[in-house]
Structures are given as C-alpha cells and as structure tokens.
PDB file of C-alpha atoms and ligand atoms in Angstrom:
ATOM      1  CA  MET J  20      -8.892  15.312 -14.443  1.00  0.00           C
ATOM      2  CA  HIS J  21      -7.984  17.318 -11.304  1.00  0.00           C
ATOM      3  CA  LYS J  22      -6.206  20.613 -12.077  1.00  0.00           C
ATOM      4  CA  ASP J  23      -3.121  19.677  -9.967  1.00  0.00           C
ATOM      5  CA  ILE J  24      -2.493  16.444 -11.883  1.00  0.00           C
ATOM      6  CA  GLU J  25       0.150  16.390 -14.617  1.00  0.00           C
ATOM      7  CA  LYS J  26      -0.953  13.074 -16.083  1.00  0.00           C
ATOM      8  CA  VAL J  27      -2.938   9.979 -15.182  1.00  0.00           C
ATOM      9  CA  LEU J  28      -0.654   6.941 -14.843  1.00  0.00           C
ATOM     10  CA  ILE J  29      -3.165   4.242 -13.926  1.00  0.00           C
ATOM     11  CA  SER J  30      -6.913   4.375 -14.481  1.00  0.00           C
ATOM     12  CA  GLU J  31      -9.577   3.098 -12.101  1.00  0.00           C
ATOM     13  CA  GLU J  32     -10.461   0.320 -14.581  1.00  0.00           C
ATOM     14  CA  GLU J  33      -6.855  -0.883 -14.668  1.00  0.00           C
ATOM     15  CA  ILE J  34      -6.700  -0.906 -10.867  1.00  0.00           C
ATOM     16  CA  VAL J  35      -9.913  -2.926 -10.581  1.00  0.00           C
ATOM     17  CA  GLU J  36      -8.615  -5.461 -13.136  1.00  0.00           C
ATOM     18  CA  LYS J  37      -5.343  -5.732 -11.216  1.00  0.00           C
ATOM     19  CA  CYS J  38      -7.204  -6.269  -7.923  1.00  0.00           C
ATOM     20  CA  LYS J  39      -9.067  -9.180  -9.536  1.00  0.00           C
ATOM     21  CA  GLU J  40      -5.743 -10.732 -10.636  1.00  0.00           C
ATOM     22  CA  LEU J  41      -3.997 -10.211  -7.298  1.00  0.00           C
ATOM     23  CA  GLY J  42      -7.035 -11.382  -5.336  1.00  0.00           C
ATOM     24  CA  ALA J  43      -7.179 -14.588  -7.375  1.00  0.00           C
ATOM     25  CA  GLN J  44      -3.461 -15.178  -6.834  1.00  0.00           C
ATOM     26  CA  ILE J  45      -3.773 -14.661  -3.067  1.00  0.00           C
ATOM     27  CA  THR J  46      -6.796 -16.982  -2.980  1.00  0.00           C
ATOM     28  CA  LYS J  47      -4.690 -19.679  -4.655  1.00  0.00           C
ATOM     29  CA  ASP J  48      -1.579 -19.130  -2.547  1.00  0.00           C
ATOM     30  CA  TYR J  49      -3.470 -19.227   0.762  1.00  0.00           C
ATOM     31  CA  GLU J  50      -5.803 -22.132  -0.034  1.00  0.00           C
ATOM     32  CA  GLY J  51      -7.010 -23.749   3.216  1.00  0.00           C
ATOM     33  CA  LYS J  52      -5.766 -20.815   5.300  1.00  0.00           C
ATOM     34  CA  ASN J  53      -7.483 -17.806   6.867  1.00  0.00           C
ATOM     35  CA  PRO J  54      -5.055 -14.915   6.484  1.00  0.00           C
ATOM     36  CA  TYR J  55      -5.196 -11.772   8.612  1.00  0.00           C
ATOM     37  CA  VAL J  56      -5.239  -8.885   6.157  1.00  0.00           C
ATOM     38  CA  VAL J  57      -3.808  -5.656   7.559  1.00  0.00           C
ATOM     39  CA  GLY J  58      -4.243  -2.358   5.719  1.00  0.00           C
ATOM     40  CA  LEU J  59      -1.840   0.432   6.554  1.00  0.00           C
ATOM     41  CA  LEU J  60      -3.788   3.642   7.125  1.00  0.00           C
ATOM     42  CA  LYS J  61      -4.571   5.831   5.396  1.00  0.00           C
ATOM     43  CA  GLY J  62      -3.128   5.177   1.961  1.00  0.00           C
ATOM     44  CA  SER J  63      -4.249   1.571   1.589  1.00  0.00           C
ATOM     45  CA  VAL J  64      -7.975   2.171   2.177  1.00  0.00           C
ATOM     46  CA  PRO J  65      -9.276   2.289  -1.444  1.00  0.00           C
ATOM     47  CA  PHE J  66      -6.940  -0.541  -2.529  1.00  0.00           C
ATOM     48  CA  MET J  67      -7.906  -2.651   0.499  1.00  0.00           C
ATOM     49  CA  ALA J  68     -11.620  -2.087  -0.149  1.00  0.00           C
ATOM     50  CA  GLU J  69     -11.204  -3.219  -3.756  1.00  0.00           C
ATOM     51  CA  ILE J  70      -8.865  -6.200  -3.379  1.00  0.00           C
ATOM     52  CA  VAL J  71     -10.678  -7.938  -0.501  1.00  0.00           C
ATOM     53  CA  LYS J  72     -13.679  -8.433  -2.805  1.00  0.00           C
ATOM     54  CA  TYR J  73     -11.574 -10.822  -4.871  1.00  0.00           C
ATOM     55  CA  ILE J  74      -9.944 -12.818  -2.058  1.00  0.00           C
ATOM     56  CA  ASP J  75     -12.174 -15.871  -1.855  1.00  0.00           C
ATOM     57  CA  LEU J  76     -11.134 -17.025   1.626  1.00  0.00           C
ATOM     58  CA  ASP J  77     -12.373 -16.495   5.195  1.00  0.00           C
ATOM     59  CA  ILE J  78     -10.070 -13.607   5.946  1.00  0.00           C
ATOM     60  CA  GLU J  79      -9.942 -11.222   8.884  1.00  0.00           C
ATOM     61  CA  VAL J  80      -9.505  -7.556   8.090  1.00  0.00           C
ATOM     62  CA  ASP J  81      -7.794  -5.000  10.304  1.00  0.00           C
ATOM     63  CA  TYR J  82      -6.043  -1.660   9.977  1.00  0.00           C
ATOM     64  CA  MET J  83      -2.898  -0.278  11.494  1.00  0.00           C
ATOM     65  CA  SER J  84      -1.578   3.250  11.335  1.00  0.00           C
ATOM     66  CA  VAL J  85       2.113   4.072  11.507  1.00  0.00           C
ATOM     67  CA  SER J  86       3.773   7.423  11.066  1.00  0.00           C
ATOM     68  CA  SER J  87       6.991   7.879   9.136  1.00  0.00           C
ATOM     69  CA  TYR J  88       6.303  10.459   6.486  1.00  0.00           C
ATOM     70  CA  SER J  89       6.040  14.204   6.261  1.00  0.00           C
ATOM     71  CA  GLY J  90       5.706  16.064   2.959  1.00  0.00           C
ATOM     72  CA  THR J  91       7.385  13.937   0.290  1.00  0.00           C
ATOM     73  CA  GLU J  92      10.045  12.173   2.403  1.00  0.00           C
ATOM     74  CA  SER J  93       9.974   9.147   4.705  1.00  0.00           C
ATOM     75  CA  ASN J  94      12.159   9.582   7.787  1.00  0.00           C
ATOM     76  CA  GLY J  95      12.408   5.883   8.669  1.00  0.00           C
ATOM     77  CA  ASP J  96      11.388   6.458  12.282  1.00  0.00           C
ATOM     78  CA  VAL J  97       8.274   4.295  12.227  1.00  0.00           C
ATOM     79  CA  ARG J  98       5.869   4.665  15.141  1.00  0.00           C
ATOM     80  CA  ILE J  99       2.520   2.947  15.739  1.00  0.00           C
ATOM     81  CA  VAL J 100      -0.296   5.483  15.791  1.00  0.00           C
ATOM     82  CA  LYS J 101      -3.133   2.913  15.763  1.00  0.00           C
ATOM     83  CA  ASP J 102      -2.335  -0.685  16.631  1.00  0.00           C
ATOM     84  CA  LEU J 103      -4.100  -3.858  15.484  1.00  0.00           C
ATOM     85  CA  ASP J 104      -7.374  -4.672  17.232  1.00  0.00           C
ATOM     86  CA  CYS J 105      -6.663  -8.400  17.752  1.00  0.00           C
ATOM     87  CA  SER J 106      -3.809 -10.775  18.461  1.00  0.00           C
ATOM     88  CA  ILE J 107      -2.075 -12.129  15.356  1.00  0.00           C
ATOM     89  CA  VAL J 108      -0.208 -14.929  17.125  1.00  0.00           C
ATOM     90  CA  GLY J 109      -0.028 -17.874  14.727  1.00  0.00           C
ATOM     91  CA  TYR J 110      -1.673 -15.992  11.846  1.00  0.00           C
ATOM     92  CA  ASP J 111      -0.557 -15.625   8.253  1.00  0.00           C
ATOM     93  CA  VAL J 112      -0.500 -11.872   7.813  1.00  0.00           C
ATOM     94  CA  ILE J 113      -0.863 -10.013   4.529  1.00  0.00           C
ATOM     95  CA  ILE J 114       0.048  -6.342   4.750  1.00  0.00           C
ATOM     96  CA  ILE J 115      -1.801  -4.155   2.257  1.00  0.00           C
ATOM     97  CA  GLU J 116       0.105  -1.009   1.322  1.00  0.00           C
ATOM     98  CA  ASP J 117      -0.325   1.794  -1.208  1.00  0.00           C
ATOM     99  CA  ILE J 118       3.289   2.090  -2.354  1.00  0.00           C
ATOM    100  CA  VAL J 119       6.745   0.739  -1.547  1.00  0.00           C
ATOM    101  CA  ASP J 120       9.138   3.641  -1.950  1.00  0.00           C
ATOM    102  CA  THR J 121      12.368   3.618   0.096  1.00  0.00           C
ATOM    103  CA  GLY J 122      11.120   0.445   1.833  1.00  0.00           C
ATOM    104  CA  LYS J 123      11.779   1.847   5.316  1.00  0.00           C
ATOM    105  CA  THR J 124       8.154   1.711   6.463  1.00  0.00           C
ATOM    106  CA  LEU J 125       7.415  -1.832   5.340  1.00  0.00           C
ATOM    107  CA  ASN J 126      10.677  -3.156   6.640  1.00  0.00           C
ATOM    108  CA  LYS J 127       9.782  -1.933  10.145  1.00  0.00           C
ATOM    109  CA  VAL J 128       6.131  -2.991   9.904  1.00  0.00           C
ATOM    110  CA  LYS J 129       7.098  -6.502   8.775  1.00  0.00           C
ATOM    111  CA  ASP J 130       9.407  -6.834  11.802  1.00  0.00           C
ATOM    112  CA  MET J 131       6.592  -5.589  14.043  1.00  0.00           C
ATOM    113  CA  MET J 132       4.241  -8.304  12.726  1.00  0.00           C
ATOM    114  CA  TYR J 133       6.765 -11.053  13.436  1.00  0.00           C
ATOM    115  CA  ALA J 134       7.405  -9.539  16.892  1.00  0.00           C
ATOM    116  CA  LYS J 135       3.636  -9.782  17.514  1.00  0.00           C
ATOM    117  CA  GLY J 136       3.781 -13.528  16.797  1.00  0.00           C
ATOM    118  CA  ALA J 137       2.694 -13.819  13.151  1.00  0.00           C
ATOM    119  CA  ASP J 138       3.508 -17.151  11.517  1.00  0.00           C
ATOM    120  CA  SER J 139       4.181 -15.586   8.127  1.00  0.00           C
ATOM    121  CA  VAL J 140       4.103 -12.052   6.747  1.00  0.00           C
ATOM    122  CA  LYS J 141       3.628 -11.110   3.113  1.00  0.00           C
ATOM    123  CA  ILE J 142       3.245  -7.711   1.506  1.00  0.00           C
ATOM    124  CA  CYS J 143       0.769  -6.698  -1.160  1.00  0.00           C
ATOM    125  CA  SER J 144       1.337  -3.223  -2.563  1.00  0.00           C
ATOM    126  CA  LEU J 145      -0.655  -1.362  -5.192  1.00  0.00           C
ATOM    127  CA  LEU J 146       2.462   0.435  -6.428  1.00  0.00           C
ATOM    128  CA  ASN J 147       6.223  -0.103  -6.436  1.00  0.00           C
ATOM    129  CA  LYS J 148       8.761   2.676  -6.928  1.00  0.00           C
ATOM    130  CA  GLN J 149      11.843   0.503  -7.346  1.00  0.00           C
ATOM    131  CA  GLU J 150      14.225   3.355  -8.233  1.00  0.00           C
ATOM    132  CA  ARG J 151      13.910   4.892  -4.776  1.00  0.00           C
ATOM    133  CA  ARG J 152      14.563   1.725  -2.766  1.00  0.00           C
ATOM    134  CA  LEU J 153      17.032   2.121   0.123  1.00  0.00           C
ATOM    135  CA  ILE J 154      16.201  -1.081   2.016  1.00  0.00           C
ATOM    136  CA  ASP J 155      16.334  -4.521   0.425  1.00  0.00           C
ATOM    137  CA  ILE J 156      12.661  -5.383   0.745  1.00  0.00           C
ATOM    138  CA  ASN J 157      10.157  -6.271  -1.942  1.00  0.00           C
ATOM    139  CA  ALA J 158       6.430  -6.733  -1.954  1.00  0.00           C
ATOM    140  CA  ASP J 159       5.260 -10.296  -2.641  1.00  0.00           C
ATOM    141  CA  TYR J 160       2.305  -8.991  -4.659  1.00  0.00           C
ATOM    142  CA  VAL J 161       2.684  -5.799  -6.693  1.00  0.00           C
ATOM    143  CA  GLY J 162       0.042  -4.033  -8.748  1.00  0.00           C
ATOM    144  CA  PHE J 163       2.049  -1.619 -10.854  1.00  0.00           C
ATOM    145  CA  GLU J 164       5.586  -0.286 -11.190  1.00  0.00           C
ATOM    146  CA  VAL J 165       5.711   3.519 -11.143  1.00  0.00           C
ATOM    147  CA  PRO J 166       8.525   5.870 -12.179  1.00  0.00           C
ATOM    148  CA  ASN J 167      10.427   8.064  -9.755  1.00  0.00           C
ATOM    149  CA  GLU J 168       7.805  10.784  -9.629  1.00  0.00           C
ATOM    150  CA  PHE J 169       5.496  11.854  -6.822  1.00  0.00           C
ATOM    151  CA  VAL J 170       2.174  10.132  -7.398  1.00  0.00           C
ATOM    152  CA  VAL J 171      -1.201  10.716  -5.752  1.00  0.00           C
ATOM    153  CA  GLY J 172      -4.714   9.326  -5.902  1.00  0.00           C
ATOM    154  CA  PHE J 173      -6.426   6.015  -5.099  1.00  0.00           C
ATOM    155  CA  GLY J 174      -5.365   6.478  -1.474  1.00  0.00           C
ATOM    156  CA  LEU J 175      -2.041   8.222  -2.005  1.00  0.00           C
ATOM    157  CA  ASP J 176      -1.777  11.767  -0.728  1.00  0.00           C
ATOM    158  CA  PHE J 177       0.337  14.871  -0.641  1.00  0.00           C
ATOM    159  CA  ASN J 178      -0.187  16.585   2.728  1.00  0.00           C
ATOM    160  CA  GLN J 179      -3.439  14.610   3.146  1.00  0.00           C
ATOM    161  CA  LYS J 180      -4.913  15.780  -0.191  1.00  0.00           C
ATOM    162  CA  TYR J 181      -5.854  13.843  -3.345  1.00  0.00           C
ATOM    163  CA  ARG J 182      -6.550  10.469  -1.623  1.00  0.00           C
ATOM    164  CA  ASN J 183     -10.050  10.484  -3.126  1.00  0.00           C
ATOM    165  CA  LEU J 184      -8.991  10.660  -6.773  1.00  0.00           C
ATOM    166  CA  PRO J 185     -10.231   7.477  -8.497  1.00  0.00           C
ATOM    167  CA  TYR J 186      -6.958   7.071 -10.441  1.00  0.00           C
ATOM    168  CA  VAL J 187      -3.196   7.253  -9.786  1.00  0.00           C
ATOM    169  CA  GLY J 188      -1.623  10.350 -11.297  1.00  0.00           C
ATOM    170  CA  VAL J 189       1.562  12.388 -11.220  1.00  0.00           C
ATOM    171  CA  LEU J 190       1.270  15.542  -9.134  1.00  0.00           C
ATOM    172  CA  LYS J 191       2.383  18.737 -10.865  1.00  0.00           C
ATOM    173  CA  GLU J 192       5.761  19.771  -9.476  1.00  0.00           C
ATOM    174  CA  GLU J 193       4.517  23.265  -8.678  1.00  0.00           C
ATOM    175  CA  CYS J 194       2.126  21.677  -6.162  1.00  0.00           C
ATOM    176  CA  TYR J 195       4.850  20.253  -3.934  1.00  0.00           C
ATOM    177  CA  LEU J 196       8.064  22.207  -4.624  1.00  0.00           C
TER     178      LEU J 196
HETATM  179  P1  IMP M  28       8.730   4.234   2.340  1.00  0.00           P
HETATM  180  O1  IMP M  28       8.959   3.998   3.792  1.00  0.00           O
HETATM  181  O2  IMP M  28       9.688   5.258   1.804  1.00  0.00           O
HETATM  182  O3  IMP M  28       8.712   3.006   1.486  1.00  0.00           O
HETATM  183  O4  IMP M  28       7.368   4.982   2.238  1.00  0.00           O
HETATM  184  C1  IMP M  28       6.156   4.379   2.154  1.00  0.00           C
HETATM  185  C2  IMP M  28       5.066   5.395   2.337  1.00  0.00           C
HETATM  186  O5  IMP M  28       5.439   6.658   1.798  1.00  0.00           O
HETATM  187  C3  IMP M  28       3.832   5.013   1.574  1.00  0.00           C
HETATM  188  O6  IMP M  28       2.966   4.267   2.377  1.00  0.00           O
HETATM  189  C4  IMP M  28       3.227   6.347   1.203  1.00  0.00           C
HETATM  190  O7  IMP M  28       2.357   6.776   2.221  1.00  0.00           O
HETATM  191  C5  IMP M  28       4.392   7.288   1.138  1.00  0.00           C
HETATM  192  N1  IMP M  28       4.825   7.566  -0.262  1.00  0.00           N
HETATM  193  C6  IMP M  28       5.938   7.152  -0.872  1.00  0.00           C
HETATM  194  N2  IMP M  28       6.009   7.573  -2.140  1.00  0.00           N
HETATM  195  C7  IMP M  28       4.881   8.283  -2.352  1.00  0.00           C
HETATM  196  C8  IMP M  28       4.336   8.966  -3.504  1.00  0.00           C
HETATM  197  O8  IMP M  28       4.883   9.020  -4.619  1.00  0.00           O
HETATM  198  N3  IMP M  28       3.133   9.560  -3.297  1.00  0.00           N
HETATM  199  C9  IMP M  28       2.456   9.541  -2.120  1.00  0.00           C
HETATM  200  N4  IMP M  28       2.925   8.905  -1.034  1.00  0.00           N
HETATM  201  C10 IMP M  28       4.122   8.278  -1.151  1.00  0.00           C
END
C-alpha cells in the first residue's frame, strides 16, 4: 500500500467485478441502441477503460474535460477544457464519472449534453459520496458508496497525484491539510 494511504476502501478485484455488473446492466438497458459513452477527464480514465469491456453494444467512446475543482473543493464554475470530438445530436449519452460529490459538476455537464442535442443522458459513476451532495442529482449507475472522506486512486487524485493507484483508498489527512 502507498505510504500516503490511510486505508484501502475498495480493491481492484472488487472494482473489476462491479464493472462486469454495471456493464451487463447497461447492455440490457440499452438493447438495440448505440450509446455515446463520454468519460470525464481525467478521473474517469481507469473506470472507463474497465467498464467498456463489459458493455456488449456498438458504442462510441469519447472524452470531455471540464474544470471545476482545485485542491479538495469543487467551485461549481464548470468550464469546458476539452470538448467532445463529434456531434451527439440524437444520441443516448452515458457520462462516465469517477465520483459524484457535491453534484455541481455533473449537474452542469448533464445540461451541456442536452444543450448539444442528446436524446437522453444518463450518468454512471464509480463512486458516490451522498453525504456531501448539494445539488439534487443522482447517478443512474453507481459502483460504490463512499463515506465523507477524501478518497484517491483508480483515477481519483489529490493535486494530480495518486490516479495510478489500482485501488480506491482514503488519503491520510496530513497529506491534504
Ligand atoms: P462535484 O462537482 O463536487 O460532484 O465534484 C466532482 C469531482 O470532484 C469529481 O469528478 C472528482 O474529480 C472530484 N472529487 C470529489 N470528491 C473527491 C474525492 O474524495 N477525491 C478525489 N476527487 C474528488
């Protein structure tokens, strides 16, 4: 385990199992459709790479980058840093996210997708931190509930570090206070 990690919350094996479950559910829910799967950079990358293996549909994959976070707090001012590569007019969009925390980011991104002409927009998040929610928005597909602690790994960072850890763990307080 990395020296800055207090404890491991979710192992790599558990995440892979969950991706199989969620992928199968999405495959069922979108039968006959070709959803446009959008990963939010950078946190969703490992989760996106894992879950798409288990979505048995002809999907399109794209990434979008928005900025709203610095340090451990989201400021709600969501700006597009890297836009989608293609038009999503008439598409069923699935947003892949690492964590829903206050909900500010996803709320704005969901609106952006509808403004771009998406037919439907659903959210699939690896983690959900319900306790911190400020906006009434929920992911349609959730991997794991996490407590109100700052978590890193499997894509999640603190100041761009720890994204490469193969598990989700709680960061030691002394590393971010
Ligand atoms: P929200 O707008 O507050 O829901 O923030 C969502 C974004 O904040 C996520 O995509 C993460 O990048 C980041 N975030 C929220 N909580 C954590 C955490 O515990 N660890 C790392 N990043 C987090």
